[in-house]
XYZ file of C-alpha atoms in Angstrom:
740
model
C 0.000 -0.001 -0.005
C 2.777 2.400 0.961
C 4.596 1.483 -2.256
C 1.487 2.324 -4.313
C 1.021 5.734 -2.627
C 4.668 6.465 -3.093
C 4.498 5.715 -6.825
C 1.353 7.884 -7.140
C 3.036 10.754 -5.318
C 6.160 10.528 -7.473
C 4.032 10.466 -10.649
C 2.180 13.589 -9.535
C 5.460 15.294 -8.799
C 6.859 14.369 -12.182
C 3.778 15.510 -14.101
C 3.526 18.761 -12.184
C 7.176 19.540 -12.752
C 6.897 18.747 -16.441
C 3.904 21.076 -16.760
C 5.731 23.897 -15.050
C 9.000 23.423 -16.888
C 7.289 22.554 -20.121
C 5.336 25.770 -19.981
C 8.570 27.698 -19.720
C 11.013 25.753 -21.888
C 9.189 23.526 -24.340
C 7.146 26.530 -25.453
C 10.338 27.590 -27.163
C 11.268 24.307 -28.820
C 8.190 22.076 -29.362
C 6.585 21.938 -32.779
C 2.875 22.252 -33.345
C 0.375 22.424 -36.238
C -0.062 25.778 -37.911
C -3.002 27.837 -36.646
C -5.523 29.018 -39.206
C -7.501 32.104 -38.124
C -10.414 30.823 -40.205
C -10.393 27.531 -38.318
C -10.444 29.330 -34.977
C -13.342 31.517 -36.083
C -15.306 28.590 -37.500
C -18.203 27.626 -35.258
C -21.133 25.255 -35.536
C -24.268 27.270 -36.301
C -27.904 26.240 -35.906
C -30.089 27.679 -38.672
C -32.694 29.970 -37.184
C -35.361 32.552 -37.876
C -35.335 35.573 -35.577
C -37.735 38.420 -35.010
C -37.070 42.030 -35.899
C -35.161 42.575 -32.610
C -33.110 39.398 -32.936
C -35.229 37.257 -30.584
C -35.391 33.603 -31.729
C -38.610 32.369 -33.300
C -37.634 28.948 -34.666
C -34.310 27.116 -34.322
C -33.079 23.938 -36.011
C -30.099 21.785 -35.043
C -26.819 22.528 -36.850
C -25.515 20.149 -39.548
C -23.278 18.637 -36.822
C -26.307 17.988 -34.636
C -25.625 20.750 -32.088
C -27.845 23.528 -30.832
C -25.479 26.437 -31.404
C -26.248 30.148 -31.788
C -23.038 32.213 -31.908
C -23.502 35.813 -30.781
C -21.228 38.762 -30.114
C -19.739 39.386 -26.673
C -21.838 42.553 -26.376
C -25.007 40.421 -26.743
C -24.014 38.099 -23.896
C -25.061 40.498 -21.189
C -23.184 41.638 -18.093
C -22.868 38.583 -15.913
C -21.927 35.571 -17.938
C -18.658 36.873 -19.480
C -17.675 38.446 -16.154
C -18.256 35.249 -14.160
C -16.605 33.089 -16.831
C -13.391 35.087 -16.623
C -13.511 35.206 -12.826
C -13.891 31.443 -12.535
C -12.049 30.034 -15.545
C -9.150 32.448 -16.006
C -8.986 35.398 -13.619
C -5.734 36.732 -15.159
C -7.153 36.393 -18.679
C -6.625 40.037 -19.568
C -2.999 40.122 -18.352
C -1.376 36.933 -19.676
C -0.327 36.134 -23.224
C -2.119 32.831 -23.603
C -0.181 30.925 -20.915
C -0.695 31.772 -17.247
C 2.599 30.848 -15.537
C 1.347 31.555 -11.994
C -1.538 29.228 -12.753
C 0.927 26.587 -13.944
C 2.840 26.947 -10.672
C -0.400 26.600 -8.735
C -1.284 23.511 -10.784
C 2.133 22.016 -10.040
C 1.673 22.467 -6.310
C -1.846 21.012 -6.466
C -0.603 18.043 -8.446
C 2.249 17.453 -5.954
C -0.249 17.446 -3.116
C -2.735 15.207 -4.884
C -0.195 12.834 -6.259
C -1.821 13.059 -9.703
C -2.827 15.652 -12.259
C -5.842 17.470 -10.832
C -5.202 20.823 -12.490
C -3.547 21.664 -15.772
C -3.341 25.437 -15.546
C -5.403 25.918 -18.701
C -6.350 29.403 -19.825
C -9.431 30.486 -21.747
C -7.177 30.824 -24.783
C -5.818 27.286 -24.499
C -9.358 25.967 -23.958
C -10.394 27.741 -27.161
C -7.579 25.901 -28.934
C -8.777 22.602 -27.424
C -12.361 23.255 -28.597
C -11.123 24.178 -32.062
C -8.722 21.227 -32.432
C -10.012 18.371 -30.239
C -7.244 15.772 -29.650
C -6.428 13.031 -27.152
C -5.370 14.405 -23.756
C -1.597 13.793 -23.624
C 1.318 15.803 -22.297
C 2.526 16.564 -25.815
C -0.940 17.767 -26.817
C -1.044 19.924 -23.690
C 2.228 21.572 -24.618
C 1.048 22.077 -28.190
C -2.089 23.791 -26.861
C 0.094 26.212 -24.855
C 2.135 27.056 -27.958
C -0.987 27.460 -30.096
C -2.581 29.610 -27.402
C 0.386 31.992 -27.717
C -0.216 32.129 -31.449
C -3.948 32.762 -31.002
C -3.161 35.650 -28.669
C -1.214 37.244 -31.491
C -4.023 36.771 -33.998
C -7.057 37.859 -31.982
C -7.955 40.459 -29.385
C -8.932 39.413 -25.867
C -12.536 40.312 -26.631
C -12.546 38.094 -29.715
C -10.940 35.185 -27.830
C -13.485 35.322 -25.008
C -16.338 35.608 -27.504
C -15.124 32.618 -29.530
C -14.585 30.522 -26.407
C -18.054 31.187 -24.994
C -19.621 30.420 -28.384
C -17.783 27.099 -28.727
C -17.987 25.756 -25.163
C -20.261 22.802 -24.324
C -23.046 23.105 -21.725
C -24.595 19.644 -21.536
C -26.439 17.529 -24.058
C -26.069 18.991 -27.531
C -25.959 22.582 -26.273
C -22.951 24.468 -27.586
C -22.336 28.119 -26.847
C -23.804 30.392 -24.202
C -26.854 31.524 -26.195
C -28.023 27.994 -26.957
C -27.267 27.021 -23.341
C -29.311 29.918 -21.991
C -32.250 29.058 -24.231
C -31.956 25.353 -23.468
C -31.764 25.692 -19.687
C -33.673 28.919 -19.013
C -35.727 29.667 -22.129
C -34.266 33.149 -22.610
C -31.337 34.961 -24.139
C -28.117 34.987 -22.106
C -28.179 38.792 -21.982
C -31.158 38.422 -19.615
C -29.468 35.955 -17.245
C -29.268 36.683 -13.531
C -25.977 36.174 -11.623
C -27.250 32.837 -10.283
C -28.246 31.593 -13.730
C -24.941 32.736 -15.234
C -23.042 30.968 -12.423
C -24.847 27.697 -13.177
C -23.812 27.853 -16.835
C -20.214 28.715 -15.962
C -20.230 25.775 -13.561
C -21.136 23.507 -16.475
C -17.901 24.450 -18.244
C -15.927 22.244 -15.855
C -18.217 19.249 -16.361
C -20.985 19.586 -18.972
C -22.242 16.110 -18.100
C -21.309 15.858 -14.425
C -23.018 19.117 -13.430
C -26.181 18.914 -15.540
C -29.012 19.983 -13.186
C -31.472 17.573 -14.825
C -29.220 14.619 -13.947
C -27.321 15.827 -10.878
C -29.436 18.536 -9.295
C -27.641 18.625 -5.942
C -24.197 18.438 -7.490
C -25.028 21.285 -9.904
C -26.415 23.317 -7.010
C -23.280 22.813 -4.888
C -21.101 23.788 -7.829
C -23.141 26.923 -8.501
C -23.224 27.950 -4.842
C -19.460 27.471 -4.530
C -18.914 29.793 -7.488
C -21.314 32.364 -6.039
C -19.503 32.227 -2.697
C -16.178 32.832 -4.430
C -17.629 35.786 -6.345
C -19.079 37.213 -3.116
C -15.775 36.874 -1.275
C -13.964 38.682 -4.064
C -16.482 41.525 -4.073
C -17.982 40.787 -7.462
C -21.420 40.296 -5.859
C -22.909 42.362 -3.065
C -24.741 40.737 -0.192
C -28.219 41.305 -1.662
C -27.341 39.888 -5.096
C -25.555 36.955 -3.448
C -28.578 36.069 -1.316
C -30.982 36.329 -4.243
C -28.719 34.155 -6.429
C -28.505 31.437 -3.766
C -32.307 31.369 -3.472
C -32.904 30.826 -7.202
C -34.095 27.295 -8.107
C -32.226 25.356 -10.750
C -33.959 24.041 -13.866
C -34.858 20.367 -13.595
C -35.081 19.743 -17.320
C -34.013 21.248 -20.602
C -36.513 23.487 -22.333
C -37.635 22.927 -25.923
C -36.262 25.444 -28.360
C -38.620 28.178 -29.621
C -41.183 27.200 -32.241
C -43.041 30.488 -32.746
C -44.450 31.088 -36.233
C -43.315 27.573 -37.231
C -44.819 27.493 -40.722
C -43.775 31.048 -41.573
C -40.276 30.231 -40.318
C -40.092 27.123 -42.481
C -41.174 29.173 -45.455
C -38.506 31.823 -44.821
C -35.871 29.122 -44.401
C -36.838 27.579 -47.754
C -36.791 30.945 -49.511
C -33.470 32.016 -47.943
C -31.624 28.723 -47.653
C -28.287 30.485 -48.166
C -28.631 32.213 -44.783
C -28.056 30.514 -41.439
C -29.512 33.443 -39.489
C -32.653 34.952 -40.981
C -33.781 38.221 -39.457
C -37.510 38.370 -40.170
C -39.922 41.284 -39.891
C -41.991 39.331 -37.373
C -42.322 40.739 -33.855
C -42.026 38.090 -31.137
C -44.361 39.962 -28.763
C -47.049 40.349 -31.422
C -46.580 36.742 -32.537
C -47.022 35.395 -29.001
C -50.152 37.514 -28.475
C -51.547 36.415 -31.840
C -51.031 32.727 -31.061
C -52.472 33.062 -27.573
C -55.666 34.789 -28.731
C -56.245 32.518 -31.714
C -55.601 29.328 -29.718
C -58.279 30.390 -27.235
C -60.832 31.262 -29.918
C -60.442 27.970 -31.787
C -61.300 25.878 -28.706
C -65.040 26.113 -29.349
C -64.646 24.263 -32.654
C -63.807 20.646 -33.368
C -60.229 19.506 -33.830
C -60.734 19.344 -37.617
C -61.292 23.122 -37.699
C -58.230 25.328 -37.736
C -57.317 28.996 -38.060
C -54.751 31.067 -39.940
C -53.917 34.696 -39.208
C -51.754 37.530 -40.478
C -50.805 40.870 -38.884
C -49.328 43.636 -41.070
C -47.922 46.981 -39.996
C -49.563 49.373 -42.446
C -46.983 52.157 -42.514
C -44.125 49.821 -43.479
C -45.749 46.747 -45.012
C -43.825 44.533 -42.584
C -45.521 41.283 -41.568
C -45.402 41.458 -37.763
C -47.337 38.261 -37.009
C -48.140 35.124 -38.979
C -50.011 32.019 -37.871
C -50.154 29.535 -40.722
C -52.110 26.933 -38.776
C -53.119 27.210 -35.121
C -53.280 23.392 -34.946
C -49.602 22.965 -35.900
C -48.017 20.308 -33.710
C -51.345 18.801 -32.560
C -51.163 15.841 -34.950
C -54.654 16.538 -36.275
C -55.632 16.185 -39.974
C -54.132 19.012 -41.985
C -52.251 20.517 -39.026
C -49.097 20.714 -41.152
C -50.736 22.826 -43.902
C -49.891 26.529 -44.096
C -53.463 27.743 -44.515
C -52.375 31.337 -45.085
C -51.108 30.221 -48.512
C -54.043 28.016 -49.581
C -56.592 29.163 -52.164
C -60.111 29.233 -50.667
C -63.430 30.882 -51.465
C -63.546 34.409 -49.949
C -67.330 34.653 -49.585
C -68.217 38.342 -49.256
C -64.689 39.494 -48.437
C -64.171 40.991 -51.938
C -67.198 43.326 -51.790
C -65.274 46.415 -50.592
C -63.196 46.335 -53.769
C -66.201 46.635 -56.088
C -67.750 49.415 -53.985
C -64.439 51.306 -54.058
C -64.425 50.934 -57.844
C -67.977 52.333 -58.027
C -67.008 55.287 -55.785
C -63.932 55.883 -57.939
C -66.004 56.048 -61.118
C -68.673 58.321 -59.691
C -71.444 55.733 -59.847
C -72.117 55.851 -56.100
C -71.398 57.596 -52.828
C -71.889 55.976 -49.387
C -75.336 57.622 -49.239
C -76.526 56.461 -52.670
C -79.707 54.398 -52.661
C -79.518 50.737 -53.669
C -82.250 48.106 -53.943
C -82.048 45.015 -51.761
C -84.865 43.181 -53.513
C -85.179 39.900 -55.458
C -82.924 40.179 -58.467
C -82.134 37.563 -61.092
C -83.674 34.515 -62.635
C -86.350 32.366 -61.029
C -84.828 30.022 -58.507
C -81.352 31.497 -59.096
C -81.434 35.003 -57.640
C -78.792 35.957 -55.040
C -79.968 35.896 -51.423
C -78.640 37.537 -48.285
C -77.066 35.422 -45.557
C -80.050 35.992 -43.242
C -82.567 35.267 -46.069
C -84.209 38.678 -45.702
C -84.531 41.447 -48.310
C -84.421 44.957 -46.870
C -85.698 46.999 -49.780
C -84.067 50.428 -50.178
C -80.678 50.736 -48.434
C -77.739 53.124 -48.724
C -74.525 51.890 -50.307
C -72.765 52.317 -46.968
C -75.376 50.232 -45.184
C -75.341 47.577 -47.914
C -71.560 47.172 -47.640
C -71.540 47.304 -43.847
C -74.245 44.599 -43.636
C -72.636 42.649 -46.518
C -75.889 42.426 -48.492
C -75.622 40.244 -51.595
C -78.195 41.720 -53.970
C -76.855 45.294 -53.769
C -73.334 43.948 -54.281
C -74.429 42.205 -57.484
C -76.080 45.416 -58.678
C -72.823 47.329 -58.010
C -70.811 44.645 -59.835
C -73.025 45.099 -62.877
C -72.534 48.864 -62.679
C -68.754 48.439 -62.721
C -68.959 45.489 -65.182
C -67.539 42.051 -64.487
C -64.574 42.224 -66.871
C -63.445 45.577 -65.445
C -63.681 44.294 -61.878
C -61.856 41.071 -62.742
C -58.987 43.078 -64.203
C -58.930 45.160 -61.021
C -58.725 42.033 -58.838
C -55.750 40.817 -60.829
C -54.015 44.153 -60.327
C -54.670 43.737 -56.597
C -52.484 40.637 -56.672
C -55.022 37.796 -56.576
C -53.443 34.863 -58.397
C -56.420 32.494 -58.518
C -58.403 34.349 -61.208
C -57.401 32.315 -64.253
C -60.720 32.362 -66.187
C -62.534 35.170 -67.987
C -65.372 37.155 -66.414
C -68.121 35.125 -68.118
C -66.969 32.045 -66.189
C -67.423 33.754 -62.801
C -70.506 35.869 -63.578
C -72.206 37.452 -60.550
C -70.503 34.864 -58.316
C -67.309 36.890 -58.682
C -68.538 39.164 -55.880
C -70.251 36.427 -53.852
C -67.319 34.062 -53.338
C -67.367 32.025 -56.527
C -63.594 32.326 -56.834
C -60.494 31.609 -54.742
C -57.948 33.735 -52.855
C -55.317 33.184 -50.168
C -55.267 34.898 -46.801
C -51.976 36.580 -47.617
C -53.347 37.913 -50.910
C -56.495 39.186 -49.199
C -54.630 40.999 -46.420
C -52.241 42.564 -48.901
C -55.129 43.718 -51.114
C -56.867 45.316 -48.120
C -53.710 47.364 -47.772
C -55.099 49.743 -50.409
C -57.619 50.896 -47.788
C -54.823 51.865 -45.373
C -52.233 53.085 -47.904
C -54.117 55.861 -49.675
C -55.225 53.595 -52.507
C -51.773 52.205 -53.323
C -51.113 48.480 -53.268
C -48.461 47.709 -50.619
C -45.911 44.924 -50.720
C -45.749 42.637 -47.727
C -42.180 42.540 -46.434
C -41.088 39.448 -44.497
C -37.442 40.289 -43.752
C -36.371 42.790 -41.145
C -33.442 43.959 -43.256
C -35.460 44.030 -46.472
C -34.584 47.121 -48.488
C -35.970 46.399 -51.929
C -39.577 45.894 -52.856
C -41.101 43.120 -54.919
C -40.253 43.058 -58.620
C -43.592 41.519 -59.601
C -45.371 44.860 -59.992
C -44.697 48.576 -59.945
C -43.915 49.546 -56.308
C -46.750 51.480 -54.763
C -49.034 51.102 -57.770
C -52.152 53.206 -57.323
C -55.314 51.133 -57.573
C -57.922 53.599 -56.263
C -58.063 57.320 -55.685
C -57.571 58.489 -52.117
C -61.171 59.736 -52.168
C -62.623 56.340 -53.124
C -60.576 54.695 -50.372
C -61.768 57.191 -47.769
C -65.423 56.609 -48.722
C -64.925 52.820 -48.539
C -63.262 53.117 -45.135
C -66.296 55.090 -43.916
C -68.553 52.197 -44.898
C -66.311 49.522 -43.374
C -66.052 51.405 -40.073
C -69.818 51.361 -39.465
C -70.481 49.149 -36.468
C -74.153 48.213 -36.927
C -73.278 44.938 -38.615
C -71.069 43.765 -35.741
C -72.238 41.637 -32.806
C -73.514 43.736 -29.916
C -70.728 42.588 -27.595
C -68.122 43.738 -30.146
C -69.848 47.095 -30.563
C -69.788 47.607 -26.799
C -66.128 46.641 -26.580
C -65.143 49.113 -29.288
C -67.240 51.832 -27.662
C -65.666 51.169 -24.270
C -62.148 51.449 -25.683
C -63.245 54.344 -27.934
C -61.481 52.733 -30.864
C -62.647 52.890 -34.460
C -61.844 50.034 -36.806
C -62.660 48.992 -40.355
C -63.902 45.430 -40.691
C -65.243 43.070 -43.333
C -66.266 39.440 -42.938
C -66.831 36.685 -45.464
C -68.424 33.234 -45.407
C -67.969 30.915 -48.362
C -70.650 28.769 -49.952
C -71.590 25.836 -47.739
C -69.927 27.461 -44.703
C -66.542 26.031 -45.591
C -64.533 29.184 -44.964
C -64.956 32.037 -42.496
C -62.970 35.244 -43.043
C -62.427 38.573 -41.352
C -60.105 41.441 -42.240
C -59.980 44.263 -39.682
C -57.805 47.352 -39.732
C -56.833 50.627 -38.086
C -54.396 53.160 -39.547
C -51.586 51.250 -37.771
C -52.328 47.551 -38.341
C -54.303 45.160 -40.529
C -55.355 41.760 -39.164
C -56.640 38.968 -41.390
C -58.087 35.679 -40.090
C -59.383 32.561 -41.840
C -61.216 29.723 -40.072
C -62.126 26.410 -41.685
C -61.287 22.779 -42.334
C -58.070 22.310 -44.379
C -59.841 19.405 -46.075
C -62.658 21.688 -47.279
C -65.551 20.009 -45.457
C -68.684 22.106 -44.715
C -68.856 23.412 -41.160
C -72.192 24.015 -39.489
C -72.426 27.432 -37.893
C -68.976 28.626 -38.986
C -69.672 32.105 -40.349
C -67.138 34.926 -40.613
C -68.963 37.164 -38.161
C -69.022 34.534 -35.424
C -65.962 32.405 -36.148
C -63.306 34.868 -37.324
C -64.392 38.410 -36.359
C -64.084 38.105 -32.543
C -60.465 36.934 -32.746
C -59.559 39.595 -35.336
C -61.071 42.370 -33.215
C -59.331 41.131 -30.065
C -55.949 40.984 -31.808
C -56.446 44.467 -33.230
C -57.442 45.873 -29.835
C -54.377 44.260 -28.245
C -52.218 46.161 -30.759
C -54.028 49.500 -30.447
C -53.175 51.830 -27.594
C -55.209 54.868 -28.617
C -57.896 55.671 -31.133
C -57.032 57.152 -34.504
C -58.630 57.226 -37.932
C -57.895 58.344 -41.447
C -58.114 62.073 -42.146
C -60.244 63.164 -45.133
C -58.012 63.577 -48.213
C -58.085 66.704 -50.337
C -60.201 65.124 -53.075
C -63.309 64.579 -50.910
C -65.782 67.045 -49.539
C -69.249 67.193 -47.987
C -72.443 68.427 -49.590
C -76.128 68.702 -48.799
C -78.055 65.587 -49.834
C -81.564 64.188 -49.643
C -81.810 61.863 -46.639
C -83.531 59.218 -48.770
C -81.833 59.186 -52.170
C -78.374 60.386 -51.089
C -78.313 62.786 -54.048
C -78.288 66.608 -53.997
C -81.818 67.656 -52.964
C -84.493 68.947 -55.263
C -87.271 71.367 -54.349
C -89.559 68.513 -53.247
C -87.129 66.773 -50.844
C -88.605 67.008 -47.336
C -85.366 66.595 -45.369
C -81.656 66.915 -46.024
C -78.390 66.059 -44.366
C -74.666 66.275 -45.178
C -72.835 63.498 -47.003
C -69.330 62.789 -48.334
C -68.626 62.758 -52.068
C -65.766 63.209 -54.570
C -66.093 66.609 -56.307
C -65.890 66.344 -60.078
C -66.370 62.557 -59.924
C -69.516 61.730 -57.941
C -72.791 62.264 -59.735
C -74.255 65.760 -59.409
C -77.783 64.775 -60.475
C -80.476 65.978 -58.109
C -82.898 63.692 -56.315
C -85.646 62.237 -58.510
C -87.478 60.295 -55.803
C -89.307 63.398 -54.599
C -91.288 65.398 -57.139
C -93.736 68.249 -56.942
C -97.105 67.325 -58.442
C -100.032 69.714 -58.198
C -98.294 71.619 -55.434
C -97.544 68.484 -53.400
C -94.353 66.565 -52.789
C -94.827 63.039 -54.138
C -92.490 60.062 -53.566
C -91.713 58.042 -56.723
C -89.945 54.733 -56.058
C -87.877 53.175 -58.859
C -89.367 50.043 -60.394
C -87.109 47.681 -58.406
C -88.219 49.321 -55.123
C -91.927 49.618 -55.665
C -93.902 48.039 -52.857
C -91.101 48.587 -50.316
C -90.923 51.303 -47.700
C -87.571 52.297 -46.199
C -87.294 50.802 -42.719
C -90.474 48.759 -43.064
C -91.021 45.089 -42.244
C -89.954 43.566 -45.537
C -90.849 39.945 -46.182
C -88.792 37.773 -48.456
C -90.259 37.094 -51.864
C -90.228 33.369 -52.612
C -90.195 31.883 -56.053
C -90.110 28.437 -57.568
C -88.470 25.752 -55.404
C -84.916 24.921 -56.524
C -82.036 22.864 -55.132
C -78.956 25.062 -55.026
C -76.672 22.540 -53.304
C -75.540 20.181 -54.688
C -75.648 21.517 -58.239
C -77.042 19.562 -61.157
C -74.595 16.932 -62.504
C -71.882 17.830 -59.996
C -69.210 15.243 -59.174
C -68.253 14.798 -55.524
C -65.012 13.038 -54.572
C -64.837 11.076 -51.317
C -61.788 11.319 -49.057
C -60.734 7.833 -47.860
C -61.436 6.939 -44.221
C -63.713 9.956 -43.685
C -67.472 9.933 -43.172
C -68.218 12.788 -45.527
C -71.583 14.424 -45.984
C -73.018 16.631 -48.682
C -74.758 19.914 -47.955
C -78.351 20.086 -49.189
C -79.896 23.550 -49.587
C -82.895 24.968 -51.379
C -84.026 28.298 -52.719
C -87.431 29.774 -53.382
C -89.628 27.307 -51.483
C -91.355 27.342 -48.116
C -90.305 25.131 -45.179
C -90.521 22.443 -43.989
C -88.589 20.496 -46.614
C -88.731 16.724 -47.141
C -85.629 15.154 -48.698
C -85.477 12.026 -50.852
C -82.428 10.168 -52.197
C -82.935 7.752 -55.066
C -86.680 7.710 -54.320
C -86.273 6.905 -50.604
C -87.309 9.364 -47.896
C -84.216 10.509 -45.954
C -85.371 13.228 -43.560
C -87.155 16.463 -42.770
C -85.665 19.966 -42.625
C -87.717 22.280 -40.414
C -85.997 25.605 -41.135
C -84.371 26.901 -44.271
C -81.494 28.573 -42.381
C -80.445 25.229 -40.881
C -78.633 23.358 -43.699
C -79.437 19.678 -44.164
C -76.636 17.122 -44.610
C -76.735 13.674 -46.248
C -74.100 10.954 -45.912
C -72.352 10.166 -49.191
C -72.240 6.812 -50.931
C -70.321 6.014 -54.095
C -72.336 6.025 -57.309
C -74.868 8.085 -59.282
C -77.789 9.502 -57.318
C -81.062 11.390 -57.739
C -81.795 13.922 -54.992
C -85.329 15.248 -54.556
C -87.068 17.680 -52.227
C -90.657 18.708 -51.488
C -91.510 21.919 -49.660
C -94.391 22.836 -47.344
C -96.526 24.044 -50.251
C -96.110 20.838 -52.228
C -93.551 22.134 -54.738
C -90.986 19.533 -55.822
C -87.566 19.630 -57.389
C -84.850 17.077 -58.135
C -81.300 16.966 -59.462
C -78.720 14.309 -60.354
C -75.163 14.075 -59.035
C -72.373 11.500 -58.801
C -70.133 10.447 -55.921
C -66.630 9.183 -56.827
C -63.963 7.649 -54.643
């Protein structure tokens, strides 16, 4: 036993002496590999997407499999670099790569221990070791000292410390202080407390031995010992020392950020040459957007999802993007970026045709329109609530999203003109001519993406010019696909449209009260596609535009999913969260106010009984006087246009019903079944009187009590004949085919 201890002691003496002497003599004579500055600077990098302030949104492992996010020393905060130097190499700023007093101390410690327990390494020599990993031998140790001297001549102390802290290991696959801070504490290292920084510095000595998730007590003792040393040396005052000791240690590693996952994946694909992508997204806005939308989607089934976009109007920067609120839930379609998918917009395109009519002088917000049956028997457009209102103003018709007035306005503007306008607005899905779409062009018989829709609504916040959505924080150039800032509408037409969209009577009462309480004015338009497959809302203030889509990525009909109920509440809440004080658009120079008849919205004639003031575009809006009121035999007489005869403004208007027709499914339509899904087909009628009795292939299938409650039938492969009988005995039938 004594012989063994003696041999151990002698070995320790020998090794310690060799370290001390080797540091002084062999530094002059040993040979070592050449040092390449590029090799020292080279560091494993995890690809990542960051927000506009550099906060991480989505991080991927590096090609080597590490989580590594190199940052500058200035971004590492106050405590971590200070504690690292104090613990690892307190004479770092005074030695030239080799700390001879530390070597002497290591020799004494090795003599006492009888083995090598300390090697006298410096931060510089550890940087060399991290850059050129080799077996731990005496010769390698001496080479590291020589190379450390070379590194000191190539780099400044600041650069050496920065490189070391970016290359060091901190447990698991964490490499570098930023990745370590995110992995253990879920925040950037610049926000670390002294206690948190001490824990990470403690891991430098043993990244595996002192992992708090595996050796909690050992990691705590190591951290507390470092804090005590810092306190004794005056680097921590008593208060900071006590607070640091009281901090709990993390018991597990945190997952890396996955904010805006689908948008981040898209940016990574589009900018694959960059390892660090600085996006225009704002982490705070993104977190608020995801929180609000996740809460609002809870009332729907797991097959229903939501996509959202937030744009800063003054810059065009995309500050928030939620491609699919179900991402990561392992539900059908949860991987689809729904902000990029073409879907039917329902009524969401109506503001664009009204703006075109204002721009051409056909209408003002006070112009009278007819909300009455209009079209062919069994095929006329109907409002969502199945009620015709008779005479309405253009502003009221747009605010309430009435279908018949919108079709009348489309025919004023002409379908081919409006289709060309939609293409200029950036909608890519319009590949047919106007005869293909017909009146359905304004009622949702087309397809758009959420991103296209939000960008197009930018004309209402950008003085009529079409903005470009910018996704990168450092983006300087605009898109090359169109003329930057192309004017689509006059500023006057945009102002008049904004007036209509900011009317609150079409909103739910609870939303009206919320806006009134906050005294905030917003513009808002909803849309619901045919069969309730898509629910849309675009809401805006002068500062931000928020767009939201709700639906099933598979395209199945959704009972009760309308834009006003499904998408509007979330859009309004997001917009209110972003709005600190009320503001609205100032009237541009090309609009003015004039006296108008309260009924027709036109300049009053001598027979008009009452007038008010209304906005118009001088030199563009019609100057014709009111023709509804005329003087006959000394009396003022009201003359309704033909399409309004029999209707009184504000009266109880009943819906005119025509011949019973099946409007869903259409005649000879082909329906494709999705495997392993119990799909149903939406059955709807027009023109009849409830209740409705449905028949499939001559067999009675069920009764529909109310017209506003759609009836669904399960699908079976093959050709079918669908029939319906209404409460007055009218019948109708159509043929369709189901394919698998």
